Short mmCIF file of C-alpha atoms in Angstrom, two decimals:
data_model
loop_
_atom_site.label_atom_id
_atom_site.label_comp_id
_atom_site.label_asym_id
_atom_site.label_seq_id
_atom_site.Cartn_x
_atom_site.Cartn_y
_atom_site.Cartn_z
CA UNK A 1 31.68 71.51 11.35
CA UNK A 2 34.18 70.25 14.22
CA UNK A 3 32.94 73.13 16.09
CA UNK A 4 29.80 72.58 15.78
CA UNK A 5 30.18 68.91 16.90
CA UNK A 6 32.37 69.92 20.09
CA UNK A 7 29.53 72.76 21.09
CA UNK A 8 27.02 70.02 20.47
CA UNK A 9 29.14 67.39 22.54
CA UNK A 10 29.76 70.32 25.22
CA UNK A 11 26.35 71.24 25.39
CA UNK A 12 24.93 67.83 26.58
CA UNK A 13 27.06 67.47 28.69
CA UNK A 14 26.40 70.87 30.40
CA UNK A 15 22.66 69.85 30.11
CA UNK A 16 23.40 66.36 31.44
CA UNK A 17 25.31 67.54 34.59
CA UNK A 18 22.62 71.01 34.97
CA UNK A 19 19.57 68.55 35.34
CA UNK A 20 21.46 65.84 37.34
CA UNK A 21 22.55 68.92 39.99
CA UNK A 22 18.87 70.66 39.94
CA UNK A 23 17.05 67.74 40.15
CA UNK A 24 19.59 66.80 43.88
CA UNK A 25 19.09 69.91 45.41
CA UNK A 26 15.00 70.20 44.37
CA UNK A 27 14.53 66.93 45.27
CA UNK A 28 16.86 66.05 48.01
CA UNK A 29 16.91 68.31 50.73
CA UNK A 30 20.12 67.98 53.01
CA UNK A 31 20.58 69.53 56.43
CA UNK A 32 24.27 70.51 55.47
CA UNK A 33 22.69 72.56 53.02
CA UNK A 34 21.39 75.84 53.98
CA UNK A 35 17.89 76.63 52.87
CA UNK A 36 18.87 80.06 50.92
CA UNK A 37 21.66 78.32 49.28
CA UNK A 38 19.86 75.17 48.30
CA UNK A 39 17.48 77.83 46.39
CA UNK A 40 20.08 79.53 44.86
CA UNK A 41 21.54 76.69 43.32
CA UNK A 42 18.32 75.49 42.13
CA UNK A 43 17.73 78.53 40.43
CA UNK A 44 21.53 78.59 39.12
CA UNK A 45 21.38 74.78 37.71
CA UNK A 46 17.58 75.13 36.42
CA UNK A 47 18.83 77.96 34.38
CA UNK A 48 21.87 76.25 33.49
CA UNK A 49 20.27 73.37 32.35
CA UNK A 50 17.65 75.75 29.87
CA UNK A 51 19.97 77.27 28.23
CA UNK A 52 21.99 74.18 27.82
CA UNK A 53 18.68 72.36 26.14
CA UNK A 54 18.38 75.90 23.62
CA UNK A 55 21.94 75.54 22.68
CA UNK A 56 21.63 71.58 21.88
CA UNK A 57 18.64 72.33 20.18
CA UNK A 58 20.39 74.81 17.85
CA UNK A 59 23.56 72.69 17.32
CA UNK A 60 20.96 69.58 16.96
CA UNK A 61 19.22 71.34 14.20
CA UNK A 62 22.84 72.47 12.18
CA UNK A 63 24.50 68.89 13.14
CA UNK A 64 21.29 67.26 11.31
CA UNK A 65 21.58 70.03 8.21
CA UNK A 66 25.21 69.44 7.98
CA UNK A 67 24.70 65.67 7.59
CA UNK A 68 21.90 65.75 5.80
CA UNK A 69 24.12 68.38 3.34
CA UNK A 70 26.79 65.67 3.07
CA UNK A 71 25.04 62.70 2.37
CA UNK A 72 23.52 64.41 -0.49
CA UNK A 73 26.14 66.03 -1.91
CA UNK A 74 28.19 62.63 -2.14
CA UNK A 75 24.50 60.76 -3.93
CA UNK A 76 24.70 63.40 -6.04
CA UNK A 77 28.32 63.28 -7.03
CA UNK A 78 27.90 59.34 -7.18
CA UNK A 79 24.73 59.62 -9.79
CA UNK A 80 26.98 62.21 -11.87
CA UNK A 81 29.58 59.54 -12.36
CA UNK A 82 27.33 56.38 -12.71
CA UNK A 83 25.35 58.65 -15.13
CA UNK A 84 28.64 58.98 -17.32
CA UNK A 85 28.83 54.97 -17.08
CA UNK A 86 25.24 55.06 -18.60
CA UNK A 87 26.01 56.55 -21.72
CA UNK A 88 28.24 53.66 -22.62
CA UNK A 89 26.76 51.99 -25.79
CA UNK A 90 26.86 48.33 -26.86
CA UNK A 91 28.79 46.85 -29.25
CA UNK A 92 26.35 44.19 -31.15
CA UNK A 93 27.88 41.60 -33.91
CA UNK A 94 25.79 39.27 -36.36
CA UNK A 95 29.50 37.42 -37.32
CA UNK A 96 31.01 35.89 -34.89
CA UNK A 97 33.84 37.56 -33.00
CA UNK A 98 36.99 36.05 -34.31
CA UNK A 99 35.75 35.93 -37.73
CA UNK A 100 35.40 40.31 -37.55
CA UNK A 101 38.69 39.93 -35.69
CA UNK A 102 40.67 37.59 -38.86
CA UNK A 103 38.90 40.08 -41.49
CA UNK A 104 40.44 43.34 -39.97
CA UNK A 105 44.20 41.32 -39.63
CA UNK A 106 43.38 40.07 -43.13
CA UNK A 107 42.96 43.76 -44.53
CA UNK A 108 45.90 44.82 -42.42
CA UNK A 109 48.53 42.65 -44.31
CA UNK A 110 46.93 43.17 -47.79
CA UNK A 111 47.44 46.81 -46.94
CA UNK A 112 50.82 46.01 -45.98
CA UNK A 113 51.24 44.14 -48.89
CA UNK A 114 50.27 47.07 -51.20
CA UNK A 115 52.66 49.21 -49.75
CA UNK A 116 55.48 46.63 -50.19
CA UNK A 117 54.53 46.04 -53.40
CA UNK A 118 54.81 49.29 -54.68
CA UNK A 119 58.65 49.60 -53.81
CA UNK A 120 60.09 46.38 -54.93
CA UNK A 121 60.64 45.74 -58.64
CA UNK A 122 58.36 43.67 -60.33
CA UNK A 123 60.99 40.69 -61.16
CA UNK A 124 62.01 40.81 -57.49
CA UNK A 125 61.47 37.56 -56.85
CA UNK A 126 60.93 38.61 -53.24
CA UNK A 127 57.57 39.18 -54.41
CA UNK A 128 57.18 35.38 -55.15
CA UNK A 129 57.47 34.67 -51.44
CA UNK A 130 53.74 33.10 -49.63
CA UNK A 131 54.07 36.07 -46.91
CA UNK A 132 53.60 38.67 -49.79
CA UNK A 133 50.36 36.64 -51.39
CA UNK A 134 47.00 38.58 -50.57
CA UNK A 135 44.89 36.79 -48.17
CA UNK A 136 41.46 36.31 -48.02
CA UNK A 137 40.63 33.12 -46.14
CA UNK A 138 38.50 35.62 -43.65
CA UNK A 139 36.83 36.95 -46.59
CA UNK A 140 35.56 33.71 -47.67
CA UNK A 141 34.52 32.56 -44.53
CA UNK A 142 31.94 35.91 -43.60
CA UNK A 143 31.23 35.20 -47.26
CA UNK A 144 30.11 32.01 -46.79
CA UNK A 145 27.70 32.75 -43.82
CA UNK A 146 26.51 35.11 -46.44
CA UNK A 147 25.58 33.03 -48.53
CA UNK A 148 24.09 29.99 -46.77
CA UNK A 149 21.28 32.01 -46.10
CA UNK A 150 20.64 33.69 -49.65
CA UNK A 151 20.68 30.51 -51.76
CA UNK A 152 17.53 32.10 -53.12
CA UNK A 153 19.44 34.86 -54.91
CA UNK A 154 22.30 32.31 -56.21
CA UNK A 155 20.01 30.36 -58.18
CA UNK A 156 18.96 34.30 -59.97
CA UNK A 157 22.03 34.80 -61.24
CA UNK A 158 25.26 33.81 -62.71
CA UNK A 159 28.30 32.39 -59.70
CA UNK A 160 30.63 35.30 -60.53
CA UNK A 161 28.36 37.96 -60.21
CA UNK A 162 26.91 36.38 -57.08
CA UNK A 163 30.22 36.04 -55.30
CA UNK A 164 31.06 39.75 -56.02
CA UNK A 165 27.51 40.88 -54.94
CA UNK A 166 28.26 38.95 -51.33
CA UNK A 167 31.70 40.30 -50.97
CA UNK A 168 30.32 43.70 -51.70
CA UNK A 169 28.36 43.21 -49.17
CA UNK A 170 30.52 42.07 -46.66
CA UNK A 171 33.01 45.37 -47.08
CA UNK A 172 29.59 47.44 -46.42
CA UNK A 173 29.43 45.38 -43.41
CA UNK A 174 33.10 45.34 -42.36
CA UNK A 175 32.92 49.17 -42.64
CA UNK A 176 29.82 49.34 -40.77
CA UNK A 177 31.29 47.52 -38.09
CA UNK A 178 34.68 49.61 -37.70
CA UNK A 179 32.36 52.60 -37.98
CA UNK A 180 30.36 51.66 -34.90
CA UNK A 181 33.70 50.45 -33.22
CA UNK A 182 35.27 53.92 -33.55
CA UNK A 183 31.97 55.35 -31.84
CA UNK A 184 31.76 53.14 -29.34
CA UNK A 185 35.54 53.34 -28.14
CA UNK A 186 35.47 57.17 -28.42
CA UNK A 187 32.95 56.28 -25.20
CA UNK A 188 35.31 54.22 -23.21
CA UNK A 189 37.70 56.82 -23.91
CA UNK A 190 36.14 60.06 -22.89
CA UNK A 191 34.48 58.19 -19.58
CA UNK A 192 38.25 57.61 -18.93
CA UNK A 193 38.61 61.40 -18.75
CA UNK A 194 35.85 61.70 -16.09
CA UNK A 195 37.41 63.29 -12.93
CA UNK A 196 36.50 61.40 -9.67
CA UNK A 197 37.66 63.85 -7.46
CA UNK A 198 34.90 65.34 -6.32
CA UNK A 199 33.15 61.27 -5.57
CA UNK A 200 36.43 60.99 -3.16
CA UNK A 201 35.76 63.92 -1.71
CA UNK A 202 32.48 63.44 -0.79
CA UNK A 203 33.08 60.16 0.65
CA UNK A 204 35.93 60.88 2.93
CA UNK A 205 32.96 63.75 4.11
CA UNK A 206 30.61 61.86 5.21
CA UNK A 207 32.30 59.14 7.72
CA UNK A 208 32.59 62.10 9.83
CA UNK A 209 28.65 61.76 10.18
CA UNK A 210 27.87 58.25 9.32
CA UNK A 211 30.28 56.28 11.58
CA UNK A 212 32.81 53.87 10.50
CA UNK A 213 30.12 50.90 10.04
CA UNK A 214 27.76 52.94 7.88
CA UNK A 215 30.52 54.27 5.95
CA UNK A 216 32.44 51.11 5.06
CA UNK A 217 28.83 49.49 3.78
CA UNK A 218 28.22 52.72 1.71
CA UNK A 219 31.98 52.05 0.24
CA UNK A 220 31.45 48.51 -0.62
CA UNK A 221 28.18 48.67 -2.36
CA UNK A 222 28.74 52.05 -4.21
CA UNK A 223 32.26 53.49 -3.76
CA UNK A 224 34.62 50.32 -4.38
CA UNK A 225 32.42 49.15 -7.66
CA UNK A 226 32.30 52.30 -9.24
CA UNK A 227 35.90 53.23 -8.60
CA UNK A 228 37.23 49.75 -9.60
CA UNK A 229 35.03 50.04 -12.85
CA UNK A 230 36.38 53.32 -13.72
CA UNK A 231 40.22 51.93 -13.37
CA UNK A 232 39.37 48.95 -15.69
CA UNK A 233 37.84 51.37 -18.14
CA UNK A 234 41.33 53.72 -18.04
CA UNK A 235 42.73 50.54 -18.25
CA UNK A 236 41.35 49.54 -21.69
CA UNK A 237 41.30 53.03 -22.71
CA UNK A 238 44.81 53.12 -23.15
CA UNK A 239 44.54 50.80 -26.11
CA UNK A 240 42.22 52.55 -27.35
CA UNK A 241 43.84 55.86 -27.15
CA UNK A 242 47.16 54.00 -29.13
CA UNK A 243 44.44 52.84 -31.99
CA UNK A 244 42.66 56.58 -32.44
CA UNK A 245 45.72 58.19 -32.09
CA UNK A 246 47.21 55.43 -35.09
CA UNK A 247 50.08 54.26 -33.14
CA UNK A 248 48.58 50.76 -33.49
CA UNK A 249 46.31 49.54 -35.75
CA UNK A 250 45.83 46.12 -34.14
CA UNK A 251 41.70 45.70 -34.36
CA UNK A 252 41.66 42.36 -32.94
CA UNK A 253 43.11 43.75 -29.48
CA UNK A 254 40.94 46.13 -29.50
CA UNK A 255 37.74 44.22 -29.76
CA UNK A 256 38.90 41.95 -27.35
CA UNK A 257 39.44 44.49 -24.77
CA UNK A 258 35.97 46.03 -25.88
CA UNK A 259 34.08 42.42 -25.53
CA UNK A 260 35.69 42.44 -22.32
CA UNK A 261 34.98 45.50 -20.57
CA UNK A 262 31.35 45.09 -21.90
CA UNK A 263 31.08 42.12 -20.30
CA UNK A 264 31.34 44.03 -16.95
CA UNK A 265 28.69 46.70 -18.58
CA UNK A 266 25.91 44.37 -20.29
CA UNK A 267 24.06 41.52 -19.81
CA UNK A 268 22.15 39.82 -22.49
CA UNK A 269 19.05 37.77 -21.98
CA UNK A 270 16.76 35.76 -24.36
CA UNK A 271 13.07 36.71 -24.27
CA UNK A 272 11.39 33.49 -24.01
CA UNK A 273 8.26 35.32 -25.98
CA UNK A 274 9.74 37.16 -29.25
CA UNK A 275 13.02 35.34 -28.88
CA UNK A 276 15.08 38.75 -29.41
CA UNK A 277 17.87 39.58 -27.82
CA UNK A 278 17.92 42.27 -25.14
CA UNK A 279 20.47 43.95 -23.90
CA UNK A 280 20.04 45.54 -20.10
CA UNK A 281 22.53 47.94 -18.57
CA UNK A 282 23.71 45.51 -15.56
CA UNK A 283 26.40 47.54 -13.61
CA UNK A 284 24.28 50.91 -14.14
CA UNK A 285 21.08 49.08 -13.25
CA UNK A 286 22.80 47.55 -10.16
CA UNK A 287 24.55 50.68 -8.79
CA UNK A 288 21.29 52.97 -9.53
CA UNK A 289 19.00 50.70 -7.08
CA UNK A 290 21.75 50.83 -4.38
CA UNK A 291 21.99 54.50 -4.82
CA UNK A 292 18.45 54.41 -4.85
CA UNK A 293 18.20 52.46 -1.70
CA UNK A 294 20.99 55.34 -0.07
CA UNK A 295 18.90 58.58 -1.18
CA UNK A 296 16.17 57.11 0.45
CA UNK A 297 18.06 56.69 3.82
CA UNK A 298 18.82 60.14 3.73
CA UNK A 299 15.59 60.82 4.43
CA UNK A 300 14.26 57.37 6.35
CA UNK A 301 12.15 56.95 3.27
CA UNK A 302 10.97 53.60 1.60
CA UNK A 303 13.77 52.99 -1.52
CA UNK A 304 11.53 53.77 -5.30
CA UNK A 305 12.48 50.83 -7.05
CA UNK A 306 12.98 51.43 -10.53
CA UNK A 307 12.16 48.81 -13.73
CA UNK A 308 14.88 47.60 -15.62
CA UNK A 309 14.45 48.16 -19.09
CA UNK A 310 16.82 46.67 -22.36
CA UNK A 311 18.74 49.08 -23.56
CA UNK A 312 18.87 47.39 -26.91
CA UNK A 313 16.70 44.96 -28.50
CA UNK A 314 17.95 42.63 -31.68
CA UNK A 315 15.53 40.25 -33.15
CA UNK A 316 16.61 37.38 -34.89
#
């Protein structure tokens, strides 16, 4: 394409300096100048400055593919990776946060415990000590929130059975939860893999055509978000990665570094009418209109805007 752009460059400036010279000696006739040579070079520079104006047409028409070429190729490689950050999911709780986040540690040192247990001798009075008791304070406490809002079923039936029904159903919930967790990370984690090679190649393209202003908007309102998004993402994937792979089994750190990159995902809002909860795709939303707004300069178009829709709805 650099040859392109110096034939282009050369060309106007043949075409510049043919018409300045035809137009002197057509319109300014000199006495120095001989008659027969003042028509010679008229017909030299006019035909000089023709095909000058057919070559800068042709290199005109290539420049204007070649740029046109480049500034798709990098929306396209740009809506490839934001469409990856699209397929994130969100991770919804009805418990509060550090109450999932004390049940998991909770289950991790009974498990512990168990496997203690099983090696040291039952009169080991090792065995006696508070740090090897079974724990269940965050048990009670998701159990509770249980049941202040089935008193209903309490007065049905007898307080044991009651309490085992609720705790039953609080494992079916704690399961739930890791369940979705596992999905959910197994997202974070795979985006981490995405390559963004081909994005950085694109936009290292396309200054050559846009110019140093143009470019350095383009890579602060698409570019710089969407690559800093994808290091914070490869940044909490490594945690994840230790989890899956079981060389930690700390839950808590995980959801905390899943509430937090979600945070620069989601955004929830209230609907005044139904009162639900509804969960809109903020980053994706964000970087889709400003790509948006980009394809459409491509082609000195009017930006479609597109309507934000919730990605999740939870009605309470």
């Amino acid at each position: 394409m650099k040859e392109k752009t110096w034939g282009l460059k050369t060309s106007i400036i043949v075409f510049l300096a043919s018409i300045s010279l035809f137009s002197l000696f057509y319109f300014y006739r000199c006495s120095c100048v001989p008659q027969n040579l003042r028509e010679y070079l008229v017909m030299i520079f006019s035909g000089a400055t023709a095909s000058a104006l057919v070559t800068l047409l042709i290199y005109s028409a290539e420049y204007k593919i070649a740029k046109v070429s480049a500034l798709e190729n990098y929306w396209q490689e740009a809506l490839k990776v934001l469409g990856s950050l699209g397929k994130l999911e969100y991770y919804h709780l009805d418990v509060p946060l550090q109450v999932l986040k004390d049940y998991y540690q909770e289950q991790t040192h009974n498990k512990f415990v168990d496997s203690v247990v099983e090696q040291i001798p039952a009169d080991n009075p090792l065995l006696n000590d508070e740090f090897f008791q079974y724990r269940h304070d965050a048990r009670d406490r998701w159990c509770e929130r249980i049941a202040s809002e089935s008193d209903n079923m309490r007065n049905r039936m007898g307080e044991i059975e009651y309490k085992n029904i609720i705790i039953q159903e609080v494992e079916r919930a704690a399961k739930t939860y890791l369940e979705k967790l596992h999905k959910v990370i197994d997202r974070y984690i795979s985006l981490s893999e995405t390559s963004s090679g081909e994005v950085e190649n694109a936009i290292g393209r396309i200054e050559y055509f846009t110019g140093k202003r143009q470019w350095k908007k383009l890579h602060q309102t698409i570019h710089e978000p969407i690559r800093d998004i994808l290091e914070k993402v490869q940044l909490g994937a490594n945690h994840f990665n230790l989890y899956r792979s079981g060389e930690s089994n700390n839950i808590p750190v995980v959801l905390d570094t899943l509430m937090e990159l979600q945070k620069l995902f989601f955004v929830d809002e209230v609907n005044e009418k139904s009162k639900a909860l509804c969960i809109y795709r903020s980053f994706y939303d964000d970087m889709n209109e400003q790509l948006e707004k980009f394809r459409a300069s491509i082609y000195n178009k009017e930006p479609i805007p597109e309507k934000r829709h919730p990605v999740r709805t939870y009605y309470r």
